[in-house]
Coordinates of C-alpha atoms in Angstrom, one line a residue:
X1 CA 16.1 -132.5 -29.4
X2 CA 19.1 -132.3 -27.1
X3 CA 19.1 -132.1 -23.3
X4 CA 20.5 -129.0 -21.6
X5 CA 21.3 -129.1 -17.9
X6 CA 22.0 -125.9 -16.0
X7 CA 24.8 -125.9 -13.4
X8 CA 25.1 -124.0 -10.1
X9 CA 24.5 -120.3 -10.6
X10 CA 23.5 -121.0 -14.3
X11 CA 20.1 -122.2 -13.1
X12 CA 17.5 -119.9 -14.6
X13 CA 14.9 -118.3 -12.3
X14 CA 11.7 -116.4 -13.0
X15 CA 10.6 -114.1 -10.1
X16 CA 7.1 -112.8 -9.7
X17 CA 6.6 -110.1 -7.0
X18 CA 3.0 -109.3 -6.2
X19 CA 2.4 -106.0 -4.5
X20 CA -1.1 -106.1 -3.1
X21 CA -1.4 -109.8 -2.4
X22 CA -4.6 -109.6 -0.4
X23 CA -6.4 -108.3 -3.6
X24 CA -6.0 -111.8 -5.1
X25 CA -7.6 -113.8 -2.2
X26 CA -11.0 -114.2 -3.9
X27 CA -9.8 -114.5 -7.5
X28 CA -8.9 -118.2 -7.8
X29 CA -6.0 -118.9 -10.2
X30 CA -4.0 -115.9 -11.5
X31 CA -1.5 -116.1 -14.3
X32 CA 1.8 -114.3 -14.4
X33 CA 3.1 -112.7 -17.6
X34 CA 4.4 -115.0 -20.3
X35 CA 8.2 -115.5 -20.1
X36 CA 10.6 -117.4 -22.2
X37 CA 13.2 -119.9 -21.1
X38 CA 15.3 -122.2 -23.4
X39 CA 13.2 -121.1 -26.4
X40 CA 9.9 -122.1 -24.8
X41 CA 7.2 -119.8 -23.5
X42 CA 5.8 -120.3 -20.0
X43 CA 3.7 -118.7 -17.3
X44 CA 3.4 -119.2 -13.6
X45 CA 0.0 -119.7 -12.0
X46 CA -0.9 -118.8 -8.4
X47 CA -3.9 -119.8 -6.3
X48 CA -3.8 -118.2 -2.8
X49 CA -6.8 -120.2 -1.5
X50 CA -6.3 -123.7 -2.8
X51 CA -7.3 -126.8 -0.9
X52 CA -5.6 -130.2 -0.5
X53 CA -7.7 -133.3 -0.6
X54 CA -9.1 -134.2 2.8
X55 CA -7.6 -131.0 4.2
X56 CA -9.9 -128.0 5.1
X57 CA -6.9 -125.6 5.4
X58 CA -6.5 -123.1 2.5
X59 CA -3.0 -123.3 0.9
X60 CA -1.1 -121.0 -1.4
X61 CA -0.4 -123.1 -4.5
X62 CA 1.7 -122.8 -7.7
X63 CA 1.5 -124.4 -11.1
X64 CA 3.7 -124.1 -14.2
X65 CA 2.0 -123.7 -17.6
X66 CA 3.6 -124.2 -21.0
X67 CA 2.0 -122.0 -23.6
X68 CA 0.2 -124.2 -26.2
X69 CA 1.9 -122.5 -29.1
X70 CA 5.4 -123.5 -27.7
X71 CA 5.0 -127.2 -28.3
X72 CA 4.4 -129.2 -31.4
X73 CA 1.9 -132.1 -31.4
X74 CA 4.7 -134.6 -31.6
X75 CA 7.0 -133.0 -29.1
X76 CA 7.5 -133.7 -25.3
X77 CA 9.4 -131.2 -23.2
X78 CA 10.8 -132.7 -20.0
X79 CA 11.2 -130.1 -17.3
X80 CA 12.6 -130.3 -13.8
X81 CA 12.2 -127.2 -11.6
X82 CA 11.7 -125.7 -8.1
X83 CA 8.8 -123.6 -7.1
X84 CA 9.9 -120.9 -4.6
X85 CA 8.4 -118.5 -2.1
X86 CA 11.0 -115.9 -1.1
X87 CA 11.8 -115.0 2.5
X88 CA 12.2 -111.2 2.2
X89 CA 14.2 -110.8 5.4
X90 CA 16.5 -113.7 6.0
X91 CA 16.7 -115.5 2.6
X92 CA 15.4 -118.8 3.9
X93 CA 13.2 -119.5 1.0
X94 CA 10.5 -122.2 0.9
X95 CA 10.8 -124.5 -2.1
X96 CA 9.1 -127.5 -3.7
X97 CA 10.7 -129.7 -6.3
X98 CA 8.6 -130.5 -9.4
X99 CA 8.8 -132.1 -12.8
X100 CA 6.4 -132.6 -15.7
X101 CA 6.4 -133.9 -19.2
X102 CA 4.8 -131.1 -21.1
X103 CA 3.1 -131.8 -24.4
X104 CA 0.2 -130.5 -26.4
X105 CA -2.3 -132.6 -24.4
X106 CA -0.7 -131.8 -21.0
X107 CA 0.4 -128.1 -20.8
X108 CA 0.1 -127.6 -17.0
X109 CA 2.1 -129.2 -14.2
X110 CA 0.6 -130.6 -11.1
X111 CA -0.4 -128.3 -8.3
X112 CA 2.2 -127.7 -5.5
X113 CA 0.7 -126.5 -2.2
X114 CA 3.5 -124.3 -0.9
X115 CA 2.3 -123.0 2.4
X116 CA -1.0 -122.7 4.4
X117 CA -2.5 -119.3 3.7
X118 CA -2.8 -118.4 7.4
X119 CA 0.9 -119.3 7.9
X120 CA 1.9 -117.1 5.0
X121 CA 0.0 -114.2 6.5
X122 CA 2.2 -114.3 9.7
X123 CA 5.5 -115.2 8.0
X124 CA 8.4 -113.3 6.6
X125 CA 7.2 -114.3 3.1
X126 CA 4.6 -111.6 3.2
X127 CA 5.8 -108.1 4.0
X128 CA 3.7 -105.0 3.6
X129 CA 1.1 -107.0 1.6
X130 CA 3.9 -107.9 -0.8
X131 CA 5.4 -111.3 -1.6
X132 CA 7.6 -112.9 -4.2
X133 CA 7.1 -116.2 -5.9
X134 CA 9.3 -117.9 -8.4
X135 CA 10.4 -120.9 -10.4
X136 CA 13.9 -122.1 -10.8
X137 CA 14.5 -124.3 -13.8
X138 CA 17.0 -127.2 -13.2
X139 CA 16.8 -129.1 -16.5
X140 CA 14.7 -128.5 -19.6
X141 CA 15.2 -130.2 -23.0
X142 CA 15.4 -127.0 -25.1
X143 CA 17.7 -124.1 -25.9
X144 CA 19.0 -121.7 -23.2
X145 CA 17.8 -118.0 -23.0
X146 CA 17.7 -115.2 -20.5
X147 CA 15.5 -115.4 -17.4
X148 CA 13.2 -112.4 -16.7
X149 CA 12.0 -110.8 -13.4
X150 CA 8.5 -109.5 -13.2
X151 CA 6.8 -107.3 -10.7
X152 CA 3.0 -107.2 -10.6
X153 CA 1.4 -104.2 -9.0
X154 CA -2.2 -105.0 -8.0
X155 CA -3.9 -101.7 -7.3
X156 CA -7.2 -100.7 -5.6
X157 CA -10.1 -100.1 -7.9
X158 CA -10.2 -96.7 -9.5
X159 CA -11.5 -95.1 -12.6
X160 CA -8.8 -96.7 -14.7
X161 CA -9.6 -100.2 -13.7
X162 CA -13.3 -100.3 -13.3
X163 CA -15.0 -103.0 -15.1
X164 CA -16.3 -102.2 -18.6
X165 CA -18.8 -104.2 -20.6
X166 CA -18.9 -104.6 -24.4
X167 CA -21.7 -106.3 -26.2
X168 CA -21.2 -107.9 -29.6
X169 CA -24.5 -108.4 -31.4
X170 CA -24.3 -110.9 -34.2
X171 CA -27.1 -110.7 -36.7
X172 CA -26.3 -113.8 -38.8
X173 CA -24.2 -116.5 -37.0
X174 CA -24.2 -118.8 -40.0
X175 CA -22.5 -116.1 -42.1
X176 CA -19.5 -115.8 -39.8
X177 CA -16.0 -116.7 -41.0
X178 CA -13.8 -119.1 -39.0
X179 CA -12.4 -117.2 -37.1
X180 CA -14.5 -114.0 -36.8
X181 CA -13.7 -110.8 -34.9
X182 CA -15.9 -108.3 -33.1
X183 CA -15.5 -104.5 -33.6
X184 CA -12.8 -103.1 -31.4
X185 CA -13.7 -101.5 -28.0
X186 CA -11.6 -99.5 -25.5
X187 CA -10.9 -100.4 -21.8
X188 CA -8.2 -98.6 -19.8
X189 CA -6.6 -96.8 -22.8
X190 CA -6.2 -100.2 -24.6
X191 CA -8.2 -101.5 -27.5
X192 CA -9.7 -105.0 -27.4
X193 CA -11.7 -107.3 -29.5
X194 CA -13.4 -110.7 -29.2
X195 CA -12.3 -113.5 -31.4
X196 CA -14.8 -116.4 -32.1
X197 CA -14.2 -119.7 -33.9
X198 CA -17.7 -120.8 -34.8
X199 CA -16.3 -124.3 -35.2
X200 CA -13.4 -125.4 -33.0
X201 CA -12.1 -128.9 -32.7
X202 CA -15.1 -130.2 -34.7
X203 CA -18.0 -129.7 -32.3
X204 CA -17.3 -126.6 -30.1
X205 CA -17.5 -122.9 -30.3
X206 CA -14.4 -121.1 -29.0
X207 CA -14.1 -117.5 -27.6
X208 CA -11.0 -115.4 -26.8
X209 CA -10.4 -111.9 -25.6
X210 CA -7.6 -110.2 -27.6
X211 CA -5.7 -107.0 -26.9
X212 CA -4.7 -105.0 -29.9
X213 CA -0.9 -104.8 -29.9
X214 CA 0.5 -101.3 -29.5
X215 CA 3.8 -99.9 -30.8
X216 CA 4.1 -97.6 -27.9
X217 CA 3.8 -100.4 -25.3
X218 CA 7.2 -101.1 -23.7
X219 CA 8.5 -104.5 -24.6
X220 CA 8.6 -105.9 -21.1
X221 CA 5.4 -104.5 -19.7
X222 CA 1.7 -105.5 -19.8
X223 CA -1.4 -105.7 -17.6
X224 CA -3.1 -108.3 -15.4
X225 CA -6.7 -108.4 -16.7
X226 CA -9.8 -110.1 -15.2
X227 CA -12.5 -110.8 -17.7
X228 CA -15.8 -112.6 -18.2
X229 CA -17.0 -113.7 -21.6
X230 CA -20.7 -114.6 -21.9
X231 CA -23.0 -115.9 -24.5
X232 CA -26.4 -114.3 -23.7
X233 CA -29.5 -116.4 -23.2
X234 CA -31.9 -114.3 -25.3
X235 CA -35.0 -115.8 -23.9
X236 CA -34.5 -117.2 -20.4
X237 CA -31.7 -115.0 -19.0
X238 CA -29.4 -117.9 -18.1
X239 CA -26.2 -116.8 -19.8
X240 CA -23.3 -119.1 -20.5
X241 CA -20.3 -117.5 -18.8
X242 CA -16.6 -118.2 -18.2
X243 CA -14.2 -116.0 -16.2
X244 CA -10.4 -115.8 -16.5
X245 CA -7.3 -113.8 -15.3
X246 CA -4.4 -113.4 -17.6
X247 CA -1.4 -111.1 -18.1
X248 CA -1.9 -109.4 -21.5
X249 CA 1.0 -107.9 -23.3
X250 CA 2.3 -107.5 -26.9
X251 CA 4.0 -110.9 -26.4
X252 CA 0.8 -112.6 -25.2
X253 CA -2.2 -110.6 -26.5
X254 CA -4.9 -113.4 -26.4
X255 CA -6.5 -115.6 -23.8
X256 CA -9.8 -117.6 -23.8
X257 CA -11.5 -120.9 -24.2
X258 CA -11.1 -123.4 -27.1
X259 CA -14.1 -125.3 -26.0
X260 CA -16.3 -122.5 -24.6
X261 CA -19.6 -124.3 -25.4
X262 CA -20.5 -127.4 -27.5
X263 CA -22.2 -126.6 -30.8
X264 CA -25.0 -129.0 -29.7
X265 CA -25.8 -126.8 -26.6
X266 CA -25.3 -123.5 -28.5
X267 CA -27.7 -124.5 -31.2
X268 CA -30.3 -126.0 -28.9
X269 CA -33.3 -123.6 -29.3
X270 CA -34.5 -124.3 -25.7
X271 CA -31.3 -122.7 -24.3
X272 CA -31.9 -119.4 -26.0
X273 CA -28.3 -118.7 -27.2
X274 CA -29.1 -118.8 -31.0
X275 CA -32.4 -117.5 -32.1
X276 CA -33.2 -117.3 -35.8
X277 CA -29.4 -117.0 -36.6
X278 CA -28.9 -114.2 -34.0
X279 CA -26.7 -114.4 -30.9
X280 CA -25.1 -112.0 -28.5
X281 CA -21.6 -112.2 -26.9
X282 CA -20.6 -110.0 -24.0
X283 CA -17.1 -109.2 -22.6
X284 CA -16.7 -107.7 -19.1
X285 CA -13.1 -106.5 -18.8
X286 CA -11.2 -105.1 -15.7
X287 CA -7.6 -104.1 -15.8
X288 CA -6.4 -105.2 -12.3
X289 CA -2.8 -103.8 -12.4
X290 CA 0.2 -103.2 -14.5
X291 CA 3.4 -105.2 -14.4
X292 CA 6.9 -104.9 -15.8
X293 CA 9.8 -107.2 -16.3
X294 CA 13.2 -106.0 -15.1

């Protein structure tokens, strides 16, 4: 694997414009769309209310994630980059240098606290509830490719992006294949299904939300989706839940948890998840807003 070092204007930058920034304030970490650089697939992660250790102030933070499918178990990808917040009036951007050795066991960079949230609200970085974040790659040990620009439109709740709940009733868990798929269901004019691995990494059950790929979906567009997957407690009402936010597209149609629950806990009769071979998985899906790369 050869090293490739960009020079000057050849540095590759991914820009992520968020229109409706205040809508993300109570959502924790939010992922951008998946983009490709030097033959490797990445996404940018944003937390608008992160906290530094021993600091009560809330900070706007960024992380870089390498998609697990982009790295082989015996491969290390050394990346050097700058996180950016763009000054929309005067071009005096705020930046933070970072580097990380990405590999199968470490696909996410450390957190970079870019700016206190209160300062962002009164700065030129946030204009009309819109701000632009980005990452500039300085050096990555892979092959060069084009760099995309994404705009994420976060809209107010309406009929299109109200939460919809789908329930997958499984009559015989022990008869499931690995993996198994729920029937398809519709949310926001898209069709979805739940994928389950009854046995994942030896002793866990994994669950993923999948978007059915569409031929009529433009290549560079997708949707930011907030979703919760639950395994229902059939006796005590104490469901096992996990919530995520991810940008679904034809390029990245699946997101979820490889270790959603240990098989020991799942099969524990006292927890009520699996009763006489029956179990129930629920997906609550909300399409937050569309985005498009330009």
